[in-house]
Amino acid sequence: MTTTPGTAPDTRSPAHRITVAVPDVAQATAFLADLTGPSTASRDGGAATLAFSAGVEVRLVPTAPGGAPEAPPRLVDIGTNHLCLRVGDIEAAATHLEKLPGVDVLGDIITIPEGPIRGNRWIYFRSPWGTLFELQQWPEVPGYADTTAERLHHDQRPADDAALPTLLGLDHSGYSVRSLDATIDHLVAHHRARVVLRTEIAAGRDFMRRQFDLDVEGTSAMAMVVVDDAVNLELFEHGIPGQLPPRPLDRIGGNLLELHAAPQPAATAHHAPFGLTLPRPVTG
């Protein structure tokens, strides 16, 4: 894999947008822009945008005013989104996060010993407003290269003013979905996605508590797809009972995935049966 360090994010109009609802846009923007670089952030009325290389942006929008405070959705609930930052030295990045006020780095750095994500290293952290994010470090040659010529987008380029040590960029946007096969079918048919890897993951309750702050256990089917060699999507179908449905975009953790799309009003968001929240299809 190759990277081009010290390069500012693309200034082109974004091809892909990940919108996430947060309780305080100013707080969330300040926190994330400090990690990814102040130059990545811009404000637009009550919303804010973080721009990444390859024409991908994360848009932060406020939750509905006056609502009762609530915790973010669980990572395993249907439609829940998490954002993952790719780094070159995960120990250095995690140590930096541990020193930041309000941040909780969960569990231990995990190194995958085998399979299509062999050598991948990851750890999750909770932001000051409670939402889970992930750090990930890929090996020079990803494990999935053993069995496929397909590749995820591994050419992220950080901003010059990024404070998170060894940050490379946005690695992926992850989602808990109701049906992994149906989600993949939709992304392949409508968004030119390519499947790069699939695997099964089993986790006991103690592991889930330590690494994700979740009191659940079960087996998950996971896939990673790439769209336009620009944005990686990590998809999980969790085999656990009691999953809650997707949240609307005016509640904390509500999100909207826009691929190849111009900005859409929040009212156009709809929960697809397979689990993603997407712009409502245009009918002629």
Short mmCIF file of C-alpha atoms in Angstrom, two decimals:
data_model
loop_
_atom_site.label_atom_id
_atom_site.label_comp_id
_atom_site.label_asym_id
_atom_site.label_seq_id
_atom_site.Cartn_x
_atom_site.Cartn_y
_atom_site.Cartn_z
CA MET A 1 0.00 0.00 0.00
CA THR A 2 1.17 3.53 -0.67
CA THR A 3 0.28 6.79 1.00
CA THR A 4 1.09 10.40 0.28
CA PRO A 5 1.58 12.10 3.67
CA GLY A 6 1.27 15.78 4.27
CA THR A 7 -1.28 16.45 1.56
CA ALA A 8 -4.41 18.52 2.14
CA PRO A 9 -7.84 16.98 1.48
CA ASP A 10 -9.36 17.24 -1.97
CA THR A 11 -11.10 20.53 -2.76
CA ARG A 12 -13.36 18.95 -5.36
CA SER A 13 -17.07 18.64 -4.73
CA PRO A 14 -17.53 15.47 -2.63
CA ALA A 15 -18.77 12.36 -4.38
CA HIS A 16 -19.84 10.67 -1.16
CA ARG A 17 -21.29 12.07 2.04
CA ILE A 18 -21.82 10.50 5.47
CA THR A 19 -24.18 12.57 7.62
CA VAL A 20 -24.29 11.95 11.37
CA ALA A 21 -26.50 13.58 14.02
CA VAL A 22 -24.74 14.87 17.14
CA PRO A 23 -26.14 16.68 20.20
CA ASP A 24 -23.72 19.64 19.90
CA VAL A 25 -22.32 20.38 16.43
CA ALA A 26 -19.76 22.90 17.68
CA GLN A 27 -18.39 20.46 20.27
CA ALA A 28 -18.25 17.54 17.83
CA THR A 29 -16.65 19.65 15.11
CA ALA A 30 -13.99 21.02 17.44
CA PHE A 31 -13.14 17.54 18.72
CA LEU A 32 -12.95 15.84 15.32
CA ALA A 33 -11.27 18.76 13.56
CA ASP A 34 -8.56 18.74 16.20
CA LEU A 35 -7.85 15.10 15.28
CA THR A 36 -8.15 15.38 11.50
CA GLY A 37 -6.94 18.97 11.10
CA PRO A 38 -8.72 22.35 11.37
CA SER A 39 -8.31 22.75 7.62
CA THR A 40 -10.68 19.81 7.07
CA ALA A 41 -13.59 21.54 8.81
CA SER A 42 -16.12 24.10 7.61
CA ARG A 43 -19.40 25.39 9.03
CA ASP A 44 -22.65 25.81 7.14
CA GLY A 45 -25.34 27.34 9.32
CA GLY A 46 -26.12 24.88 12.08
CA ALA A 47 -24.23 22.02 10.41
CA ALA A 48 -20.54 21.35 9.83
CA THR A 49 -18.46 19.35 7.36
CA LEU A 50 -15.18 17.46 7.62
CA ALA A 51 -13.59 16.88 4.21
CA PHE A 52 -11.35 13.89 3.51
CA SER A 53 -9.27 12.87 0.53
CA ALA A 54 -10.84 10.98 -2.38
CA GLY A 55 -13.89 13.26 -2.35
CA VAL A 56 -15.46 11.94 0.86
CA GLU A 57 -16.96 14.15 3.55
CA VAL A 58 -18.54 13.67 6.95
CA ARG A 59 -21.37 16.07 7.70
CA LEU A 60 -22.42 16.77 11.29
CA VAL A 61 -26.00 17.90 11.88
CA PRO A 62 -27.76 18.77 15.15
CA THR A 63 -30.30 16.62 16.88
CA ALA A 64 -33.79 18.04 17.36
CA PRO A 65 -33.82 20.87 19.92
CA GLY A 66 -35.58 20.42 23.23
CA GLY A 67 -35.49 16.64 23.28
CA ALA A 68 -34.53 14.70 26.37
CA PRO A 69 -30.82 13.74 26.50
CA GLU A 70 -30.22 10.18 25.34
CA ALA A 71 -27.33 7.81 24.84
CA PRO A 72 -26.12 6.99 21.32
CA PRO A 73 -27.47 3.79 19.77
CA ARG A 74 -25.58 0.59 20.47
CA LEU A 75 -23.03 -0.45 17.89
CA VAL A 76 -25.07 -3.59 17.17
CA ASP A 77 -28.46 -1.89 16.67
CA ILE A 78 -29.78 -1.80 13.10
CA GLY A 79 -28.53 1.13 11.08
CA THR A 80 -25.94 2.24 13.64
CA ASN A 81 -22.95 3.92 12.03
CA HIS A 82 -19.37 4.18 13.25
CA LEU A 83 -16.50 6.09 11.66
CA CYS A 84 -13.01 4.59 11.59
CA LEU A 85 -9.77 6.57 11.28
CA ARG A 86 -6.80 4.85 9.66
CA VAL A 87 -3.43 5.39 11.34
CA GLY A 88 0.13 4.23 10.75
CA ASP A 89 0.97 3.64 14.43
CA ILE A 90 -2.06 2.63 16.45
CA GLU A 91 -0.24 2.69 19.79
CA ALA A 92 0.81 6.31 19.29
CA ALA A 93 -2.70 7.31 18.19
CA ALA A 94 -4.42 5.53 21.10
CA THR A 95 -2.00 7.06 23.61
CA HIS A 96 -2.84 10.52 22.24
CA LEU A 97 -6.57 9.87 22.59
CA GLU A 98 -6.22 8.62 26.16
CA LYS A 99 -4.91 12.06 27.15
CA LEU A 100 -7.88 13.98 25.75
CA PRO A 101 -10.64 15.08 28.16
CA GLY A 102 -13.87 13.15 27.87
CA VAL A 103 -12.44 10.42 25.63
CA ASP A 104 -12.65 6.77 26.70
CA VAL A 105 -10.40 4.33 24.84
CA LEU A 106 -12.00 0.90 25.22
CA GLY A 107 -10.24 -2.38 25.87
CA ASP A 108 -7.03 -3.39 24.17
CA ILE A 109 -5.52 -3.01 20.72
CA ILE A 110 -6.57 -6.18 18.89
CA THR A 111 -4.40 -7.78 16.19
CA ILE A 112 -6.24 -10.18 13.87
CA PRO A 113 -4.20 -13.41 13.55
CA GLU A 114 -5.73 -14.96 10.43
CA GLY A 115 -8.28 -14.65 7.66
CA PRO A 116 -8.99 -11.83 5.19
CA ILE A 117 -8.20 -9.12 7.75
CA ARG A 118 -5.05 -10.86 9.02
CA GLY A 119 -2.62 -8.35 10.49
CA ASN A 120 -5.27 -5.69 10.89
CA ARG A 121 -5.07 -3.87 14.23
CA TRP A 122 -7.98 -1.99 15.78
CA ILE A 123 -9.39 -0.37 18.90
CA TYR A 124 -12.56 1.65 19.59
CA PHE A 125 -12.90 4.87 21.56
CA ARG A 126 -15.88 6.78 22.90
CA SER A 127 -16.11 10.47 22.02
CA PRO A 128 -16.96 13.14 24.63
CA TRP A 129 -20.64 12.95 23.58
CA GLY A 130 -20.72 9.15 23.79
CA THR A 131 -20.54 8.00 20.16
CA LEU A 132 -18.12 5.18 19.34
CA PHE A 133 -15.30 5.69 16.83
CA GLU A 134 -12.56 3.31 15.74
CA LEU A 135 -8.83 3.42 15.05
CA GLN A 136 -7.43 0.94 12.55
CA GLN A 137 -3.95 0.10 11.30
CA TRP A 138 -3.59 -2.06 8.19
CA PRO A 139 -0.52 -4.19 7.47
CA GLU A 140 1.59 -3.40 4.43
CA VAL A 141 -0.05 -6.33 2.60
CA PRO A 142 -3.65 -6.93 3.74
CA GLY A 143 -4.67 -10.50 4.46
CA TYR A 144 -7.38 -10.48 1.81
CA ALA A 145 -4.69 -10.07 -0.88
CA ASP A 146 -4.17 -13.84 -0.60
CA THR A 147 -7.47 -14.59 -2.28
CA THR A 148 -8.58 -11.61 -4.40
CA ALA A 149 -7.24 -8.94 -6.72
CA GLU A 150 -9.82 -6.47 -5.36
CA ARG A 151 -8.56 -3.77 -3.01
CA LEU A 152 -10.12 -1.41 -0.53
CA HIS A 153 -9.21 2.27 -0.71
CA HIS A 154 -5.85 2.38 1.11
CA ASP A 155 -4.50 5.64 -0.33
CA GLN A 156 -5.81 8.04 2.29
CA ARG A 157 -4.02 11.38 2.57
CA PRO A 158 -4.09 13.37 5.83
CA ALA A 159 -4.23 17.12 6.20
CA ASP A 160 -0.97 18.84 7.14
CA ASP A 161 -2.49 20.16 10.39
CA ALA A 162 -3.90 16.86 11.70
CA ALA A 163 -3.07 16.41 15.39
CA LEU A 164 -3.77 12.69 15.72
CA PRO A 165 -0.34 11.03 15.48
CA THR A 166 0.24 9.07 12.24
CA LEU A 167 -3.30 9.78 10.97
CA LEU A 168 -3.75 8.75 7.34
CA GLY A 169 -7.45 9.55 6.92
CA LEU A 170 -10.93 8.09 7.05
CA ASP A 171 -10.55 4.32 6.71
CA HIS A 172 -14.22 3.36 6.53
CA SER A 173 -17.76 4.02 7.59
CA GLY A 174 -19.21 0.99 9.35
CA TYR A 175 -22.86 -0.07 9.63
CA SER A 176 -24.93 -2.66 11.45
CA VAL A 177 -27.46 -3.99 8.92
CA ARG A 178 -30.46 -6.26 9.02
CA SER A 179 -29.41 -8.33 5.99
CA LEU A 180 -25.81 -8.45 4.82
CA ASP A 181 -26.63 -10.08 1.48
CA ALA A 182 -29.42 -7.61 0.66
CA THR A 183 -27.22 -4.64 1.60
CA ILE A 184 -24.40 -5.86 -0.63
CA ASP A 185 -26.81 -6.55 -3.49
CA HIS A 186 -28.15 -2.97 -3.29
CA LEU A 187 -24.71 -1.36 -3.15
CA VAL A 188 -23.41 -3.43 -6.06
CA ALA A 189 -26.50 -2.85 -8.21
CA HIS A 190 -27.00 0.86 -7.53
CA HIS A 191 -23.63 2.29 -6.46
CA ARG A 192 -20.96 0.33 -8.34
CA ALA A 193 -19.69 -1.20 -5.11
CA ARG A 194 -17.19 -4.05 -5.27
CA VAL A 195 -17.00 -6.71 -2.57
CA VAL A 196 -13.43 -7.03 -1.26
CA LEU A 197 -13.80 -9.41 1.68
CA ARG A 198 -16.25 -11.38 3.78
CA THR A 199 -15.72 -13.19 7.05
CA GLU A 200 -17.46 -14.51 10.17
CA ILE A 201 -16.64 -13.19 13.65
CA ALA A 202 -17.61 -14.79 16.97
CA ALA A 203 -17.25 -12.87 20.24
CA GLY A 204 -18.01 -13.79 23.83
CA ARG A 205 -19.70 -11.52 26.33
CA ASP A 206 -16.49 -10.63 28.20
CA PHE A 207 -14.80 -9.58 24.95
CA MET A 208 -17.77 -7.46 23.89
CA ARG A 209 -17.90 -5.72 27.27
CA ARG A 210 -14.19 -4.91 27.23
CA GLN A 211 -13.85 -3.84 23.60
CA PHE A 212 -17.25 -2.23 22.86
CA ASP A 213 -18.87 -1.59 26.27
CA LEU A 214 -21.71 -3.90 25.20
CA ASP A 215 -23.36 -6.63 27.28
CA VAL A 216 -24.05 -8.96 24.34
CA GLU A 217 -22.48 -11.97 22.64
CA GLY A 218 -22.95 -13.74 19.34
CA THR A 219 -21.68 -14.38 15.86
CA SER A 220 -21.50 -11.67 13.21
CA ALA A 221 -21.18 -11.87 9.43
CA MET A 222 -18.96 -9.08 8.13
CA ALA A 223 -18.14 -7.73 4.68
CA MET A 224 -16.15 -4.78 3.36
CA VAL A 225 -16.97 -3.15 0.05
CA VAL A 226 -15.39 -0.24 -1.81
CA VAL A 227 -17.22 2.37 -3.89
CA ASP A 228 -15.34 4.21 -6.67
CA ASP A 229 -11.97 3.35 -5.10
CA ALA A 230 -12.80 6.19 -2.71
CA VAL A 231 -14.95 5.10 0.22
CA ASN A 232 -14.81 1.85 2.16
CA LEU A 233 -17.97 0.52 3.82
CA GLU A 234 -17.80 -2.07 6.59
CA LEU A 235 -21.05 -4.01 7.00
CA PHE A 236 -22.07 -6.23 9.92
CA GLU A 237 -25.04 -8.53 10.31
CA HIS A 238 -25.08 -9.33 14.02
CA GLY A 239 -26.64 -12.57 15.19
CA ILE A 240 -27.96 -11.24 18.48
CA PRO A 241 -31.51 -10.73 19.79
CA GLY A 242 -33.12 -7.44 20.72
CA GLN A 243 -31.60 -5.15 18.12
CA LEU A 244 -33.29 -1.75 17.99
CA PRO A 245 -34.38 -0.17 14.67
CA PRO A 246 -32.57 2.73 12.95
CA ARG A 247 -32.88 6.16 14.51
CA PRO A 248 -34.14 9.16 12.55
CA LEU A 249 -31.68 11.86 11.56
CA ASP A 250 -32.87 14.24 14.30
CA ARG A 251 -31.75 11.90 17.13
CA ILE A 252 -28.22 11.21 18.31
CA GLY A 253 -26.62 8.55 16.14
CA GLY A 254 -29.07 9.01 13.29
CA ASN A 255 -27.20 8.96 10.01
CA LEU A 256 -27.59 9.20 6.24
CA LEU A 257 -25.34 7.62 3.59
CA GLU A 258 -25.24 9.49 0.28
CA LEU A 259 -23.26 7.84 -2.51
CA HIS A 260 -22.97 9.66 -5.86
CA ALA A 261 -25.57 12.13 -4.63
CA ALA A 262 -26.04 15.87 -4.30
CA PRO A 263 -26.99 17.06 -0.81
CA GLN A 264 -30.53 16.07 0.11
CA PRO A 265 -32.88 17.52 2.73
CA ALA A 266 -33.08 15.45 5.87
CA ALA A 267 -36.72 14.73 5.06
CA THR A 268 -35.59 12.58 2.11
CA ALA A 269 -33.86 10.07 4.39
CA HIS A 270 -35.51 6.67 4.54
CA HIS A 271 -34.61 3.44 6.28
CA ALA A 272 -34.07 0.76 3.67
CA PRO A 273 -35.44 -2.66 4.68
CA PHE A 274 -31.93 -4.15 4.78
CA GLY A 275 -30.70 -1.61 7.34
CA LEU A 276 -29.00 1.44 5.79
CA THR A 277 -30.48 4.93 5.89
CA LEU A 278 -30.35 6.33 2.35
CA PRO A 279 -31.88 9.20 0.36
CA ARG A 280 -35.37 8.32 -0.76
CA PRO A 281 -35.32 7.09 -4.35
CA VAL A 282 -36.52 9.60 -6.94
CA THR A 283 -39.53 8.35 -8.89
CA GLY A 284 -40.46 9.73 -12.25
#
